[in-house]
Amino acid sequence: MSLARTLIDVRPLRTSPVFRRLLIGRTVSVLGSFMTMVTVMYQVWDMTHSTVWTGAVGLAQALPMMVFGLFAGSWADRSDRRRIYLWAQVGQAAVSLLLAVQGFTGHVPVVGVLGLVAAQSCCGAVSGPAAGVFMPRLLPKDQVAAGLALQQVFFQTMMLAGPALGGILLGWVGVGPCYLIDALSFGLAFYGAFGLPALPPAGEPSRAGVHGVLDGLRFLAGHRTVRGALITDLAATVLSMPVSLFPLVNAERFGGSPRTLGLFLSVLAVGGISASALSGAITRLGRPGPVMLCGAGVWGAALAAFGLVRDPWVGLGLLALAGAGDAVSVISRTTIVQTHTPDALLGRVTAAEQIVSQAGPNLGNLRGGVVAGWTSGATALLSGGLACLFAVLCVGAKTPELRGGTVPEPCADAPAAKPGTDLPPVTSSPAGPTPGPVDIPVPDGS
């Protein structure tokens, strides 16, 4: 295999100027968001010197996403996604400006800061489902996985650089300017979003309120491929999320050096960036199901092995391997969700995926901490990794559509599906989605 086909597939950047602008804008905005995350944690700690309050920052971010996410997804499936995304970006920028104002004045109580964090998370709960339709609507089917890989490598790079840059700027200019930089970063996000075409749902719009949410949940219950993809993500995060165990394992096995702990936290991202940069072969393969299962299995197996080793360099190598497996799994899982879900349901399914990605790691870190409290950090890592591997094998065994799954080919019609079977995706071609209404059957649970 040639090196060109192994390196990340950059065709979406060449063929779609709209995608290119959107990716640039969202990447800069993500950099600002990670800077804000560090700034909020620093400010709350400086105000309270309490780990309870710093822990509440994560709660303020996660709760709005879980409470409002599915309703936001239903809204995105009955309105123009471009308009929803733009208004959500306006809301996030406005909250960042308010954070900057309180950062400069320094007179807002900690509850007020957390309230602003929660407000920004509400806007994120709205923008996420709207943005979930961008890739399959802007790119041909055979480039969706490549577009997701590009997004992954850019975002993970910002995840690595953002906190470090935020820490440097905090020491240099203080809290207020850091928030202000985040607010200004939304200018590029607007630049990317204004180039989007109108993106109304292709098909029957979602019903309002709870009925629309229930329709989305029925689709998830009945579509084995999408359901299996989300269960795989839950298995990887809930059963084996390792971050909360790093301080304890570092003390138990590696002498407790803060430098080693810092490497543990960053090497996962390094592995993910490396795998994303070399993802050309897997995105061109067109078989996201088997690739996702293998990636999630590598994640679990590498973390289980990390629980056994005592050499720090071997441990770092295993964590890099775990990060690579996770990145491959994320790219493939999102490809499955976005290519197997009808456009008229994609906002709700993206919202469910967003909730899973928010709740799963938090529950996984809690699980790891509880198990380590009963046993040890190494035991929690080993048991969690093996449980993840077993769960992934079970999902693969019970979901033949994932074992042999390919990216669906565009077809002229979208026939109704029998209850308990996979629904065909909304058709699209390199020129864009097929116009006109499409009836979206929602299967009963299998």
mmCIF file of C-alpha atoms in Angstrom, residues 83-354:
data_model
loop_
_atom_site.group_PDB
_atom_site.id
_atom_site.type_symbol
_atom_site.label_atom_id
_atom_site.label_comp_id
_atom_site.label_asym_id
_atom_site.label_seq_id
_atom_site.Cartn_x
_atom_site.Cartn_y
_atom_site.Cartn_z
ATOM 1 C CA ARG A 83 -30.099 28.632 11.006
ATOM 2 C CA ILE A 84 -30.206 26.643 14.258
ATOM 3 C CA TYR A 85 -26.430 26.222 14.218
ATOM 4 C CA LEU A 86 -25.872 29.946 13.617
ATOM 5 C CA TRP A 87 -28.149 30.983 16.486
ATOM 6 C CA ALA A 88 -26.451 28.464 18.782
ATOM 7 C CA GLN A 89 -23.066 29.929 17.851
ATOM 8 C CA VAL A 90 -24.385 33.417 18.611
ATOM 9 C CA GLY A 91 -25.505 32.157 22.023
ATOM 10 C CA GLN A 92 -22.139 30.579 22.799
ATOM 11 C CA ALA A 93 -20.280 33.728 21.742
ATOM 12 C CA ALA A 94 -22.567 35.877 23.912
ATOM 13 C CA VAL A 95 -21.937 33.659 26.950
ATOM 14 C CA SER A 96 -18.180 33.830 26.319
ATOM 15 C CA LEU A 97 -18.447 37.626 26.310
ATOM 16 C CA LEU A 98 -20.334 37.514 29.626
ATOM 17 C CA LEU A 99 -17.628 35.256 31.046
ATOM 18 C CA ALA A 100 -15.044 37.786 29.884
ATOM 19 C CA VAL A 101 -16.948 40.643 31.545
ATOM 20 C CA GLN A 102 -17.156 38.818 34.870
ATOM 21 C CA GLY A 103 -13.508 37.812 34.499
ATOM 22 C CA PHE A 104 -12.474 41.460 34.165
ATOM 23 C CA THR A 105 -14.714 42.657 37.014
ATOM 24 C CA GLY A 106 -14.154 39.712 39.380
ATOM 25 C CA HIS A 107 -17.379 40.340 41.325
ATOM 26 C CA VAL A 108 -19.527 37.385 40.199
ATOM 27 C CA PRO A 109 -19.997 34.547 42.741
ATOM 28 C CA VAL A 110 -18.964 31.032 41.814
ATOM 29 C CA VAL A 111 -22.595 29.982 41.294
ATOM 30 C CA GLY A 112 -22.888 32.713 38.657
ATOM 31 C CA VAL A 113 -19.804 31.398 36.844
ATOM 32 C CA LEU A 114 -21.258 27.875 36.842
ATOM 33 C CA GLY A 115 -24.553 29.269 35.590
ATOM 34 C CA LEU A 116 -22.766 30.801 32.603
ATOM 35 C CA VAL A 117 -20.984 27.494 31.968
ATOM 36 C CA ALA A 118 -24.361 25.717 31.998
ATOM 37 C CA ALA A 119 -25.832 28.313 29.616
ATOM 38 C CA GLN A 120 -22.989 27.766 27.176
ATOM 39 C CA SER A 121 -23.505 24.009 27.443
ATOM 40 C CA CYS A 122 -27.200 24.510 26.578
ATOM 41 C CA CYS A 123 -26.135 26.281 23.388
ATOM 42 C CA GLY A 124 -23.757 23.397 22.665
ATOM 43 C CA ALA A 125 -26.626 20.937 23.151
ATOM 44 C CA VAL A 126 -28.442 22.785 20.362
ATOM 45 C CA SER A 127 -25.526 23.225 17.958
ATOM 46 C CA GLY A 128 -24.335 19.604 18.148
ATOM 47 C CA PRO A 129 -27.415 17.925 16.602
ATOM 48 C CA ALA A 130 -27.629 20.643 13.941
ATOM 49 C CA ALA A 131 -23.957 20.159 13.022
ATOM 50 C CA GLY A 132 -24.438 16.379 12.872
ATOM 51 C CA VAL A 133 -26.001 16.641 9.426
ATOM 52 C CA PHE A 134 -23.250 18.732 7.853
ATOM 53 C CA MET A 135 -20.912 15.962 6.767
ATOM 54 C CA PRO A 136 -23.359 13.688 4.898
ATOM 55 C CA ARG A 137 -25.017 16.716 3.274
ATOM 56 C CA LEU A 138 -21.817 18.488 2.188
ATOM 57 C CA LEU A 139 -19.717 15.510 1.055
ATOM 58 C CA PRO A 140 -20.232 12.493 -1.225
ATOM 59 C CA LYS A 141 -20.806 9.217 0.605
ATOM 60 C CA ASP A 142 -17.325 7.930 -0.162
ATOM 61 C CA GLN A 143 -15.759 11.024 1.468
ATOM 62 C CA VAL A 144 -17.812 11.186 4.688
ATOM 63 C CA ALA A 145 -15.361 9.001 6.619
ATOM 64 C CA ALA A 146 -12.433 11.084 5.316
ATOM 65 C CA GLY A 147 -14.171 14.288 6.415
ATOM 66 C CA LEU A 148 -14.755 12.849 9.881
ATOM 67 C CA ALA A 149 -11.097 11.794 10.100
ATOM 68 C CA LEU A 150 -9.977 15.323 9.193
ATOM 69 C CA GLN A 151 -12.308 16.721 11.833
ATOM 70 C CA GLN A 152 -10.947 14.246 14.383
ATOM 71 C CA VAL A 153 -7.283 15.046 13.788
ATOM 72 C CA PHE A 154 -7.880 18.814 13.872
ATOM 73 C CA PHE A 155 -10.017 18.641 17.000
ATOM 74 C CA GLN A 156 -7.660 16.314 18.869
ATOM 75 C CA THR A 157 -4.769 18.608 18.022
ATOM 76 C CA MET A 158 -6.730 21.495 19.524
ATOM 77 C CA MET A 159 -7.531 19.333 22.548
ATOM 78 C CA LEU A 160 -3.818 18.865 23.052
ATOM 79 C CA ALA A 161 -2.840 22.483 22.344
ATOM 80 C CA GLY A 162 -5.814 24.328 23.838
ATOM 81 C CA PRO A 163 -5.282 23.581 27.551
ATOM 82 C CA ALA A 164 -1.538 24.229 27.258
ATOM 83 C CA LEU A 165 -2.106 27.546 25.465
ATOM 84 C CA GLY A 166 -4.812 28.464 27.965
ATOM 85 C CA GLY A 167 -2.434 27.841 30.866
ATOM 86 C CA ILE A 168 0.263 29.999 29.284
ATOM 87 C CA LEU A 169 -2.139 32.866 28.595
ATOM 88 C CA LEU A 170 -3.638 32.629 32.081
ATOM 89 C CA GLY A 171 -0.218 33.253 33.587
ATOM 90 C CA TRP A 172 0.489 36.035 31.115
ATOM 91 C CA VAL A 173 -2.735 38.064 30.722
ATOM 92 C CA GLY A 174 -5.183 36.682 33.317
ATOM 93 C CA VAL A 175 -8.724 35.301 33.336
ATOM 94 C CA GLY A 176 -10.668 38.014 31.481
ATOM 95 C CA PRO A 177 -8.541 38.133 28.304
ATOM 96 C CA CYS A 178 -8.642 34.317 28.010
ATOM 97 C CA TYR A 179 -12.442 34.368 27.948
ATOM 98 C CA LEU A 180 -12.353 37.267 25.483
ATOM 99 C CA ILE A 181 -10.108 35.312 23.101
ATOM 100 C CA ASP A 182 -12.651 32.475 23.139
ATOM 101 C CA ALA A 183 -15.446 34.938 22.321
ATOM 102 C CA LEU A 184 -13.427 36.349 19.406
ATOM 103 C CA SER A 185 -12.730 32.833 18.098
ATOM 104 C CA PHE A 186 -16.418 32.539 17.220
ATOM 105 C CA GLY A 187 -15.783 35.046 14.447
ATOM 106 C CA LEU A 188 -14.154 32.280 12.411
ATOM 107 C CA ALA A 189 -16.951 29.888 13.382
ATOM 108 C CA PHE A 190 -19.423 32.392 11.856
ATOM 109 C CA TYR A 191 -17.191 32.640 8.781
ATOM 110 C CA GLY A 192 -17.486 28.892 8.268
ATOM 111 C CA ALA A 193 -21.188 28.651 9.040
ATOM 112 C CA PHE A 194 -22.325 31.547 6.817
ATOM 113 C CA GLY A 195 -21.007 29.654 3.795
ATOM 114 C CA LEU A 196 -23.375 26.749 4.443
ATOM 115 C CA PRO A 197 -26.409 26.257 2.227
ATOM 116 C CA ALA A 198 -29.874 25.973 3.754
ATOM 117 C CA LEU A 199 -30.173 22.498 5.317
ATOM 118 C CA PRO A 200 -33.822 21.666 6.008
ATOM 119 C CA PRO A 201 -34.638 18.024 6.847
ATOM 120 C CA ALA A 202 -34.763 15.789 3.776
ATOM 121 C CA GLY A 203 -37.986 13.934 4.455
ATOM 122 C CA GLU A 204 -40.870 14.200 6.863
ATOM 123 C CA PRO A 205 -40.019 16.754 9.604
ATOM 124 C CA SER A 206 -39.904 15.628 13.202
ATOM 125 C CA ARG A 207 -43.012 15.847 15.324
ATOM 126 C CA ALA A 208 -42.834 18.462 18.038
ATOM 127 C CA GLY A 209 -42.001 17.806 21.673
ATOM 128 C CA VAL A 210 -41.921 14.402 23.304
ATOM 129 C CA HIS A 211 -43.439 12.643 20.284
ATOM 130 C CA GLY A 212 -40.486 13.572 18.099
ATOM 131 C CA VAL A 213 -38.038 12.443 20.785
ATOM 132 C CA LEU A 214 -39.816 9.080 21.094
ATOM 133 C CA ASP A 215 -39.691 8.602 17.317
ATOM 134 C CA GLY A 216 -35.925 9.039 17.465
ATOM 135 C CA LEU A 217 -35.598 6.578 20.345
ATOM 136 C CA ARG A 218 -37.724 4.008 18.468
ATOM 137 C CA PHE A 219 -35.399 4.327 15.501
ATOM 138 C CA LEU A 220 -32.380 3.716 17.740
ATOM 139 C CA ALA A 221 -34.030 0.700 19.337
ATOM 140 C CA GLY A 222 -34.895 -0.835 15.977
ATOM 141 C CA HIS A 223 -31.812 -0.100 13.868
ATOM 142 C CA ARG A 224 -29.279 -2.755 14.794
ATOM 143 C CA THR A 225 -26.266 -1.141 13.125
ATOM 144 C CA VAL A 226 -26.647 2.306 14.696
ATOM 145 C CA ARG A 227 -27.680 0.793 18.025
ATOM 146 C CA GLY A 228 -24.625 -1.475 18.002
ATOM 147 C CA ALA A 229 -22.349 1.474 17.237
ATOM 148 C CA LEU A 230 -23.623 3.446 20.252
ATOM 149 C CA ILE A 231 -23.473 0.387 22.531
ATOM 150 C CA THR A 232 -19.852 -0.124 21.465
ATOM 151 C CA ASP A 233 -19.066 3.454 22.475
ATOM 152 C CA LEU A 234 -20.758 2.951 25.849
ATOM 153 C CA ALA A 235 -18.784 -0.255 26.388
ATOM 154 C CA ALA A 236 -15.502 1.512 25.670
ATOM 155 C CA THR A 237 -16.200 4.483 27.944
ATOM 156 C CA VAL A 238 -18.349 3.181 30.809
ATOM 157 C CA LEU A 239 -16.422 -0.054 31.277
ATOM 158 C CA SER A 240 -12.843 1.091 30.761
ATOM 159 C CA MET A 241 -12.400 4.890 30.943
ATOM 160 C CA PRO A 242 -8.954 5.209 32.588
ATOM 161 C CA VAL A 243 -8.436 8.926 33.347
ATOM 162 C CA SER A 244 -9.634 8.893 36.961
ATOM 163 C CA LEU A 245 -7.236 6.002 37.668
ATOM 164 C CA PHE A 246 -4.078 7.675 36.366
ATOM 165 C CA PRO A 247 -3.052 9.400 39.638
ATOM 166 C CA LEU A 248 -3.495 6.188 41.651
ATOM 167 C CA VAL A 249 -1.758 3.926 39.112
ATOM 168 C CA ASN A 250 1.040 6.470 38.798
ATOM 169 C CA ALA A 251 1.529 6.311 42.580
ATOM 170 C CA GLU A 252 1.174 2.521 42.770
ATOM 171 C CA ARG A 253 3.430 1.577 39.879
ATOM 172 C CA PHE A 254 5.482 4.502 38.618
ATOM 173 C CA GLY A 255 6.702 6.414 41.662
ATOM 174 C CA GLY A 256 4.059 9.134 41.690
ATOM 175 C CA SER A 257 6.030 11.628 39.564
ATOM 176 C CA PRO A 258 3.855 14.496 38.270
ATOM 177 C CA ARG A 259 5.806 14.443 35.016
ATOM 178 C CA THR A 260 4.760 10.829 34.413
ATOM 179 C CA LEU A 261 1.156 11.691 35.222
ATOM 180 C CA GLY A 262 1.233 14.558 32.739
ATOM 181 C CA LEU A 263 2.526 12.218 30.036
ATOM 182 C CA PHE A 264 -0.266 9.736 30.769
ATOM 183 C CA LEU A 265 -2.825 12.467 30.196
ATOM 184 C CA SER A 266 -1.305 13.679 26.921
ATOM 185 C CA VAL A 267 -0.127 10.464 25.285
ATOM 186 C CA LEU A 268 -3.713 9.282 24.701
ATOM 187 C CA ALA A 269 -4.254 12.363 22.530
ATOM 188 C CA VAL A 270 -0.915 11.826 20.780
ATOM 189 C CA GLY A 271 -1.952 8.277 19.873
ATOM 190 C CA GLY A 272 -5.293 9.543 18.608
ATOM 191 C CA ILE A 273 -3.742 12.256 16.475
ATOM 192 C CA SER A 274 -1.245 9.798 14.991
ATOM 193 C CA ALA A 275 -3.948 7.279 14.108
ATOM 194 C CA SER A 276 -6.140 9.989 12.585
ATOM 195 C CA ALA A 277 -3.212 11.297 10.514
ATOM 196 C CA LEU A 278 -2.659 7.768 9.165
ATOM 197 C CA SER A 279 -6.336 6.970 8.638
ATOM 198 C CA GLY A 280 -6.373 7.064 4.840
ATOM 199 C CA ALA A 281 -6.362 3.292 4.466
ATOM 200 C CA ILE A 282 -9.274 2.704 6.840
ATOM 201 C CA THR A 283 -11.463 5.541 5.562
ATOM 202 C CA ARG A 284 -10.968 4.417 1.951
ATOM 203 C CA LEU A 285 -11.728 0.819 2.940
ATOM 204 C CA GLY A 286 -15.427 1.606 3.262
ATOM 205 C CA ARG A 287 -16.040 -0.945 6.048
ATOM 206 C CA PRO A 288 -16.572 1.145 9.185
ATOM 207 C CA GLY A 289 -18.300 -1.625 11.162
ATOM 208 C CA PRO A 290 -15.381 -4.073 11.443
ATOM 209 C CA VAL A 291 -12.926 -1.174 11.821
ATOM 210 C CA MET A 292 -14.954 0.262 14.723
ATOM 211 C CA LEU A 293 -15.107 -3.100 16.501
ATOM 212 C CA CYS A 294 -11.363 -3.622 16.059
ATOM 213 C CA GLY A 295 -10.575 -0.099 17.261
ATOM 214 C CA ALA A 296 -12.723 -0.477 20.383
ATOM 215 C CA GLY A 297 -11.176 -3.897 21.038
ATOM 216 C CA VAL A 298 -7.666 -2.424 20.767
ATOM 217 C CA TRP A 299 -8.676 0.295 23.256
ATOM 218 C CA GLY A 300 -9.870 -2.267 25.809
ATOM 219 C CA ALA A 301 -6.970 -4.688 25.326
ATOM 220 C CA ALA A 302 -4.326 -1.944 25.548
ATOM 221 C CA LEU A 303 -5.813 -0.553 28.768
ATOM 222 C CA ALA A 304 -5.997 -4.031 30.289
ATOM 223 C CA ALA A 305 -2.316 -4.554 29.434
ATOM 224 C CA PHE A 306 -1.482 -1.120 30.879
ATOM 225 C CA GLY A 307 -2.867 -2.352 34.187
ATOM 226 C CA LEU A 308 -0.254 -5.120 34.215
ATOM 227 C CA VAL A 309 2.974 -3.344 33.236
ATOM 228 C CA ARG A 310 5.498 -1.722 35.544
ATOM 229 C CA ASP A 311 7.802 -0.118 33.004
ATOM 230 C CA PRO A 312 6.663 3.490 32.395
ATOM 231 C CA TRP A 313 7.809 3.542 28.767
ATOM 232 C CA VAL A 314 5.890 0.367 27.963
ATOM 233 C CA GLY A 315 2.910 1.900 29.752
ATOM 234 C CA LEU A 316 3.133 5.058 27.651
ATOM 235 C CA GLY A 317 3.305 2.954 24.495
ATOM 236 C CA LEU A 318 0.166 1.042 25.522
ATOM 237 C CA LEU A 319 -1.690 4.281 26.260
ATOM 238 C CA ALA A 320 -0.683 5.652 22.843
ATOM 239 C CA LEU A 321 -2.022 2.420 21.308
ATOM 240 C CA ALA A 322 -5.253 2.822 23.282
ATOM 241 C CA GLY A 323 -5.604 6.415 22.044
ATOM 242 C CA ALA A 324 -5.067 5.247 18.470
ATOM 243 C CA GLY A 325 -7.718 2.531 18.843
ATOM 244 C CA ASP A 326 -10.145 5.040 20.303
ATOM 245 C CA ALA A 327 -9.623 7.526 17.456
ATOM 246 C CA VAL A 328 -10.182 4.825 14.830
ATOM 247 C CA SER A 329 -13.295 3.665 16.666
ATOM 248 C CA VAL A 330 -14.699 7.208 16.934
ATOM 249 C CA ILE A 331 -14.167 7.944 13.227
ATOM 250 C CA SER A 332 -15.802 4.668 12.214
ATOM 251 C CA ARG A 333 -18.680 4.965 14.702
ATOM 252 C CA THR A 334 -19.560 8.467 13.518
ATOM 253 C CA THR A 335 -19.358 7.287 9.901
ATOM 254 C CA ILE A 336 -21.849 4.530 10.715
ATOM 255 C CA VAL A 337 -24.226 6.923 12.451
ATOM 256 C CA GLN A 338 -24.113 9.541 9.707
ATOM 257 C CA THR A 339 -24.374 7.167 6.746
ATOM 258 C CA HIS A 340 -26.982 4.752 8.133
ATOM 259 C CA THR A 341 -29.373 7.300 9.647
ATOM 260 C CA PRO A 342 -32.037 8.953 7.464
ATOM 261 C CA ASP A 343 -31.528 12.698 7.241
ATOM 262 C CA ALA A 344 -34.914 13.383 8.806
ATOM 263 C CA LEU A 345 -33.780 11.557 11.977
ATOM 264 C CA LEU A 346 -30.111 12.557 12.001
ATOM 265 C CA GLY A 347 -30.486 15.461 14.445
ATOM 266 C CA ARG A 348 -32.042 13.214 17.090
ATOM 267 C CA VAL A 349 -29.573 10.396 16.559
ATOM 268 C CA THR A 350 -26.653 12.842 16.713
ATOM 269 C CA ALA A 351 -28.103 14.201 19.964
ATOM 270 C CA ALA A 352 -28.218 10.672 21.392
ATOM 271 C CA GLU A 353 -24.611 10.101 20.277
ATOM 272 C CA GLN A 354 -23.627 13.389 21.910
#
